[in-house]
């Protein structure tokens, strides 16, 4: 007896189709397309250095903010009987020139450095994003005036400008956040402005005008959300820059006023004893500055890869 299915194939002239799930042209089973967020997340977690950077940042935050809850020290009262004690029982990292416990001092100083760094980066990112989006979208005279302001401020060395400002006002955490934030928004403004010049000629932005939408609606709903990748990546580098700038000012003696401190101020105080072999006053704050800044940059590199279009669609 002849096989009915075989006879059907011979009549139609078609080869029999294998049973099973559909196969895509690449030879892999066809499935639902991955979202851009999931693609970016997968690319990010493939970057091992970025994961290491996140782990280091989490440990730094826990050390600075959760550490004082378990390791309590007096960082206000000067104790001249315990000045410059070497590491030992009761003081794992010794004491400084005023008798403060150095390990507890690192925790308190880290709080200042991290708070100022992240807060200043947030302010700089918000101001720079809004400024650049408006300048790039409207163009013409608006763009010319706004970007000439940016160019004029960029022509002034940032460190010199910071030194000038902190000599006028008394340095404190809110003042340092405000000063660093309002001097670091220039770079994100130029980046977002370049992205806006490209996005404003896209079809979906032009469609808003055809449908009667306002220019501000285009800026808020289409321009700014589409530059979020560039903004996030730049924000991570802004954090690293802000931490370094607060360290510079602290090292020059223009940082947070005592009894508060930051890692740069601790490093500056420690260099006064560089010839007395008091290594515990110099190496710990310097190492923490380097480690945290490198970790932030590693995270920024991972985010840059995850939002890059070619990597998302590879």
Tab-separated table of C-alpha atoms in Angstrom:
chain	number	residue	atom	x	y	z
A	1	UNK	CA	0.000	0.000	0.000
A	2	UNK	CA	1.216	3.485	-0.843
A	3	UNK	CA	1.679	6.125	1.843
A	4	UNK	CA	-1.032	8.846	1.476
A	5	UNK	CA	1.278	11.577	2.778
A	6	UNK	CA	3.993	10.595	0.290
A	7	UNK	CA	1.509	10.619	-2.576
A	8	UNK	CA	0.373	14.096	-1.533
A	9	UNK	CA	3.943	15.375	-1.640
A	10	UNK	CA	4.556	13.883	-5.083
A	11	UNK	CA	1.410	15.486	-6.474
A	12	UNK	CA	2.174	18.941	-5.082
A	13	UNK	CA	5.840	18.810	-6.060
A	14	UNK	CA	6.967	20.242	-2.669
A	15	UNK	CA	9.475	18.752	-0.279
A	16	UNK	CA	8.100	17.639	3.073
A	17	UNK	CA	8.448	20.269	5.807
A	18	UNK	CA	10.068	19.182	9.065
A	19	UNK	CA	7.923	19.293	12.138
A	20	UNK	CA	8.921	21.537	15.066
A	21	UNK	CA	9.222	25.220	15.938
A	22	UNK	CA	9.797	27.754	13.151
A	23	UNK	CA	13.426	28.434	12.333
A	24	UNK	CA	14.734	31.900	11.478
A	25	UNK	CA	17.059	32.627	8.564
A	26	UNK	CA	20.047	32.551	10.925
A	27	UNK	CA	19.350	28.934	11.820
A	28	UNK	CA	18.106	29.795	15.313
A	29	UNK	CA	14.516	29.336	16.512
A	30	UNK	CA	12.466	32.431	15.840
A	31	UNK	CA	11.254	34.258	18.928
A	32	UNK	CA	10.054	37.593	20.209
A	33	UNK	CA	12.406	40.506	19.696
A	34	UNK	CA	14.128	41.642	22.880
A	35	UNK	CA	13.369	45.067	24.226
A	36	UNK	CA	16.049	47.754	24.091
A	37	UNK	CA	16.210	47.811	27.887
A	38	UNK	CA	16.812	44.072	28.069
A	39	UNK	CA	19.441	44.234	25.339
A	40	UNK	CA	21.209	47.043	27.153
A	41	UNK	CA	21.065	45.153	30.444
A	42	UNK	CA	22.517	42.017	28.861
A	43	UNK	CA	25.358	44.002	27.296
A	44	UNK	CA	26.039	45.697	30.635
A	45	UNK	CA	26.248	42.479	32.672
A	46	UNK	CA	28.625	41.031	30.087
A	47	UNK	CA	31.087	43.764	31.049
A	48	UNK	CA	32.812	42.202	34.064
A	49	UNK	CA	34.695	45.375	34.925
A	50	UNK	CA	31.413	47.307	35.127
A	51	UNK	CA	30.053	44.712	37.554
A	52	UNK	CA	33.209	45.063	39.629
A	53	UNK	CA	32.696	48.835	39.619
A	54	UNK	CA	29.136	48.476	40.925
A	55	UNK	CA	30.278	46.106	43.671
A	56	UNK	CA	33.000	48.553	44.727
A	57	UNK	CA	30.542	51.462	44.792
A	58	UNK	CA	28.055	49.484	46.877
A	59	UNK	CA	30.808	48.534	49.331
A	60	UNK	CA	31.958	52.165	49.504
A	61	UNK	CA	28.429	53.379	50.250
A	62	UNK	CA	27.977	50.705	52.939
A	63	UNK	CA	31.362	51.546	54.441
A	64	UNK	CA	30.631	55.282	54.631
A	65	UNK	CA	26.960	55.265	55.658
A	66	UNK	CA	26.387	51.936	57.415
A	67	UNK	CA	29.860	51.689	58.944
A	68	UNK	CA	29.351	54.438	61.579
A	69	UNK	CA	26.298	52.556	62.867
A	70	UNK	CA	28.529	49.650	63.909
A	71	UNK	CA	31.859	51.387	64.482
A	72	UNK	CA	31.040	54.422	66.609
A	73	UNK	CA	33.695	57.078	67.116
A	74	UNK	CA	33.819	60.671	68.345
A	75	UNK	CA	34.645	62.908	65.383
A	76	UNK	CA	33.930	66.203	67.172
A	77	UNK	CA	35.941	66.278	70.411
A	78	UNK	CA	39.699	66.844	70.108
A	79	UNK	CA	41.762	64.361	72.164
A	80	UNK	CA	45.372	65.525	72.451
A	81	UNK	CA	46.296	62.441	74.508
A	82	UNK	CA	45.770	60.204	71.472
A	83	UNK	CA	47.459	62.216	68.738
A	84	UNK	CA	49.015	60.297	65.816
A	85	UNK	CA	48.725	56.881	67.415
A	86	UNK	CA	49.779	54.022	65.081
A	87	UNK	CA	47.272	51.310	64.104
A	88	UNK	CA	46.593	49.007	67.020
A	89	UNK	CA	43.910	47.739	69.423
A	90	UNK	CA	41.016	50.182	69.647
A	91	UNK	CA	42.186	52.107	66.585
A	92	UNK	CA	42.578	49.772	63.556
A	93	UNK	CA	43.948	52.627	61.408
A	94	UNK	CA	45.425	54.729	64.195
A	95	UNK	CA	44.526	58.344	64.967
A	96	UNK	CA	45.230	61.664	63.260
A	97	UNK	CA	46.864	64.895	64.409
A	98	UNK	CA	43.841	65.902	66.520
A	99	UNK	CA	43.217	62.507	68.099
A	100	UNK	CA	40.315	61.468	65.863
A	101	UNK	CA	40.050	57.799	65.029
A	102	UNK	CA	41.280	57.481	61.436
A	103	UNK	CA	38.920	54.660	60.409
A	104	UNK	CA	35.888	56.573	61.650
A	105	UNK	CA	37.275	59.694	59.996
A	106	UNK	CA	37.406	57.862	56.670
A	107	UNK	CA	33.731	56.971	57.024
A	108	UNK	CA	32.706	60.551	57.814
A	109	UNK	CA	34.894	61.979	55.065
A	110	UNK	CA	33.514	59.460	52.593
A	111	UNK	CA	29.974	60.597	53.341
A	112	UNK	CA	30.895	64.146	52.354
A	113	UNK	CA	32.752	63.092	49.201
A	114	UNK	CA	29.990	60.761	47.980
A	115	UNK	CA	27.096	63.104	48.831
A	116	UNK	CA	28.751	66.082	47.150
A	117	UNK	CA	29.844	63.989	44.169
A	118	UNK	CA	26.458	62.424	43.414
A	119	UNK	CA	24.383	65.519	44.238
A	120	UNK	CA	26.578	67.817	42.139
A	121	UNK	CA	26.406	65.338	39.245
A	122	UNK	CA	22.597	65.268	39.443
A	123	UNK	CA	22.372	69.076	39.383
A	124	UNK	CA	24.867	69.338	36.519
A	125	UNK	CA	23.043	66.671	34.525
A	126	UNK	CA	19.602	68.260	34.948
A	127	UNK	CA	20.767	71.794	34.135
A	128	UNK	CA	22.950	70.663	31.236
A	129	UNK	CA	20.234	68.456	29.741
A	130	UNK	CA	17.575	71.171	29.795
A	131	UNK	CA	19.979	73.823	28.502
A	132	UNK	CA	21.324	71.670	25.684
A	133	UNK	CA	17.900	70.356	24.634
A	134	UNK	CA	16.457	73.869	24.343
A	135	UNK	CA	19.474	75.235	22.482
A	136	UNK	CA	19.641	72.333	20.034
A	137	UNK	CA	15.922	72.155	19.321
A	138	UNK	CA	15.195	75.845	18.759
A	139	UNK	CA	18.481	76.586	16.974
A	140	UNK	CA	19.098	79.917	15.311
A	141	UNK	CA	19.586	82.929	17.549
A	142	UNK	CA	18.538	81.026	20.683
A	143	UNK	CA	21.165	78.362	20.053
A	144	UNK	CA	23.840	80.945	19.238
A	145	UNK	CA	23.278	82.972	22.421
A	146	UNK	CA	22.980	79.969	24.742
A	147	UNK	CA	26.052	78.185	23.396
A	148	UNK	CA	28.175	81.343	23.436
A	149	UNK	CA	27.429	81.537	27.161
A	150	UNK	CA	28.624	77.956	27.500
A	151	UNK	CA	31.771	78.667	25.495
A	152	UNK	CA	32.522	81.755	27.569
A	153	UNK	CA	32.319	79.821	30.854
A	154	UNK	CA	34.297	76.909	29.429
A	155	UNK	CA	37.118	79.312	28.552
A	156	UNK	CA	37.667	79.821	32.295
A	157	UNK	CA	39.593	76.985	34.005
A	158	UNK	CA	37.103	75.197	36.241
A	159	UNK	CA	39.526	74.742	39.120
A	160	UNK	CA	40.402	78.446	39.060
A	161	UNK	CA	36.705	79.327	39.053
A	162	UNK	CA	36.072	77.001	42.004
A	163	UNK	CA	38.968	78.504	43.950
A	164	UNK	CA	37.583	81.975	43.320
A	165	UNK	CA	34.090	81.024	44.501
A	166	UNK	CA	35.101	79.126	47.649
A	167	UNK	CA	37.240	82.077	48.769
A	168	UNK	CA	34.135	84.275	48.682
A	169	UNK	CA	31.674	81.955	50.440
A	170	UNK	CA	32.270	79.684	53.425
A	171	UNK	CA	32.650	76.081	52.207
A	172	UNK	CA	29.927	73.709	53.391
A	173	UNK	CA	28.235	70.652	51.937
A	174	UNK	CA	25.286	72.563	50.351
A	175	UNK	CA	27.633	75.269	49.043
A	176	UNK	CA	30.014	72.710	47.533
A	177	UNK	CA	27.121	70.874	45.884
A	178	UNK	CA	25.788	74.112	44.426
A	179	UNK	CA	29.199	75.343	43.246
A	180	UNK	CA	30.293	72.048	41.681
A	181	UNK	CA	26.882	71.464	40.121
A	182	UNK	CA	26.755	74.874	38.478
A	183	UNK	CA	30.262	74.551	37.048
A	184	UNK	CA	29.936	70.989	35.724
A	185	UNK	CA	26.788	71.375	33.591
A	186	UNK	CA	28.671	72.767	30.592
A	187	UNK	CA	29.875	69.450	29.159
A	188	UNK	CA	26.469	67.689	29.288
A	189	UNK	CA	24.907	70.816	27.765
A	190	UNK	CA	27.136	70.556	24.703
A	191	UNK	CA	26.560	66.799	24.390
A	192	UNK	CA	22.776	67.098	24.619
A	193	UNK	CA	22.768	70.048	22.237
A	194	UNK	CA	24.524	67.933	19.595
A	195	UNK	CA	22.005	65.120	20.053
A	196	UNK	CA	19.115	67.596	19.846
A	197	UNK	CA	20.330	68.972	16.529
A	198	UNK	CA	20.067	65.454	15.124
A	199	UNK	CA	16.758	64.535	16.734
A	200	UNK	CA	14.840	67.677	15.777
A	201	UNK	CA	14.826	66.670	12.082
A	202	UNK	CA	13.453	63.180	12.756
A	203	UNK	CA	10.037	62.285	11.369
A	204	UNK	CA	8.291	61.815	14.706
A	205	UNK	CA	9.425	65.263	15.891
A	206	UNK	CA	8.293	66.878	12.650
A	207	UNK	CA	4.959	65.081	13.008
A	208	UNK	CA	4.341	66.897	16.300
A	209	UNK	CA	4.442	70.251	14.479
A	210	UNK	CA	2.159	68.984	11.743
A	211	UNK	CA	-0.360	67.862	14.368
A	212	UNK	CA	-0.227	71.250	16.089
A	213	UNK	CA	1.981	70.302	19.021
A	214	UNK	CA	4.036	72.981	20.743
A	215	UNK	CA	7.809	73.218	20.654
A	216	UNK	CA	8.044	72.706	24.409
A	217	UNK	CA	6.051	69.491	24.030
A	218	UNK	CA	8.619	68.258	21.516
A	219	UNK	CA	11.499	69.145	23.818
A	220	UNK	CA	10.006	67.511	26.918
A	221	UNK	CA	8.389	64.452	25.333
A	222	UNK	CA	10.670	63.609	22.415
A	223	UNK	CA	14.058	65.317	22.601
A	224	UNK	CA	14.957	64.842	26.258
A	225	UNK	CA	13.763	61.198	26.582
A	226	UNK	CA	15.760	60.223	23.494
A	227	UNK	CA	19.028	61.614	24.828
A	228	UNK	CA	18.676	59.764	28.132
A	229	UNK	CA	21.383	57.263	27.159
A	230	UNK	CA	23.967	59.978	26.593
A	231	UNK	CA	22.838	61.766	29.745
A	232	UNK	CA	23.145	58.682	31.981
A	233	UNK	CA	26.597	57.815	30.701
A	234	UNK	CA	27.823	61.384	31.152
A	235	UNK	CA	26.293	61.545	34.643
A	236	UNK	CA	28.541	58.717	35.850
A	237	UNK	CA	31.632	60.569	34.681
A	238	UNK	CA	30.282	63.731	36.305
A	239	UNK	CA	30.245	61.880	39.635
A	240	UNK	CA	33.906	60.919	39.237
A	241	UNK	CA	34.845	64.480	38.248
A	242	UNK	CA	32.977	65.952	41.214
A	243	UNK	CA	34.693	63.584	43.667
A	244	UNK	CA	38.069	64.554	42.234
A	245	UNK	CA	37.249	68.280	42.373
A	246	UNK	CA	36.168	68.101	46.017
A	247	UNK	CA	39.399	66.208	46.690
A	248	UNK	CA	41.403	68.943	44.920
A	249	UNK	CA	39.781	71.669	46.992
A	250	UNK	CA	40.226	69.694	50.199
A	251	UNK	CA	43.882	69.059	49.375
A	252	UNK	CA	44.387	72.798	48.852
A	253	UNK	CA	42.785	73.503	52.225
A	254	UNK	CA	39.617	75.001	50.734
A	255	UNK	CA	37.290	72.073	51.351
A	256	UNK	CA	34.663	71.468	54.010
A	257	UNK	CA	35.206	73.398	57.229
A	258	UNK	CA	36.203	71.369	60.356
A	259	UNK	CA	35.100	69.341	62.230
A	260	UNK	CA	33.555	68.008	59.014
A	261	UNK	CA	35.989	66.629	56.481
A	262	UNK	CA	36.351	64.859	53.163
A	263	UNK	CA	38.933	62.479	51.728
A	264	UNK	CA	40.821	65.294	50.007
A	265	UNK	CA	41.093	67.254	53.250
A	266	UNK	CA	42.302	64.141	55.087
A	267	UNK	CA	44.937	63.579	52.425
A	268	UNK	CA	46.035	67.202	52.692
A	269	UNK	CA	46.422	66.953	56.464
A	270	UNK	CA	48.336	63.705	56.105
A	271	UNK	CA	50.944	65.150	53.754
A	272	UNK	CA	52.160	67.354	56.596
A	273	UNK	CA	53.527	64.175	58.188
A	274	UNK	CA	54.960	62.628	55.035
A	275	UNK	CA	58.498	62.704	56.456
A	276	UNK	CA	57.514	61.201	59.820
A	277	UNK	CA	56.392	57.844	58.399
A	278	UNK	CA	52.771	58.288	59.518
A	279	UNK	CA	51.556	56.280	56.543
A	280	UNK	CA	48.062	55.688	57.974
A	281	UNK	CA	47.320	59.406	57.536
A	282	UNK	CA	48.171	59.396	53.812
A	283	UNK	CA	47.541	56.072	52.104
A	284	UNK	CA	43.950	55.200	53.228
A	285	UNK	CA	42.237	58.406	51.979
A	286	UNK	CA	44.343	58.456	48.804
A	287	UNK	CA	43.560	54.822	48.009
A	288	UNK	CA	39.834	55.322	48.633
A	289	UNK	CA	39.737	58.315	46.264
A	290	UNK	CA	41.450	56.313	43.519
A	291	UNK	CA	39.331	53.182	44.011
A	292	UNK	CA	35.978	55.009	44.028
A	293	UNK	CA	36.834	57.188	41.011
A	294	UNK	CA	38.037	54.164	39.015
A	295	UNK	CA	34.884	52.229	39.985
A	296	UNK	CA	32.630	55.067	38.798
A	297	UNK	CA	34.489	55.230	35.492
A	298	UNK	CA	34.153	51.462	35.025
A	299	UNK	CA	30.400	51.727	35.537
A	300	UNK	CA	30.308	54.603	33.050
A	301	UNK	CA	32.136	52.498	30.462
A	302	UNK	CA	29.626	49.685	30.944
A	303	UNK	CA	26.675	52.038	30.565
A	304	UNK	CA	28.218	53.539	27.443
A	305	UNK	CA	28.390	50.085	25.866
A	306	UNK	CA	24.837	49.204	26.895
A	307	UNK	CA	23.245	52.296	25.345
A	308	UNK	CA	25.341	52.236	22.183
A	309	UNK	CA	23.012	51.341	19.295
A	310	UNK	CA	25.380	49.047	17.457
A	311	UNK	CA	25.951	46.928	20.562
A	312	UNK	CA	22.228	46.774	21.316
A	313	UNK	CA	21.487	45.399	17.830
A	314	UNK	CA	24.478	43.151	17.296
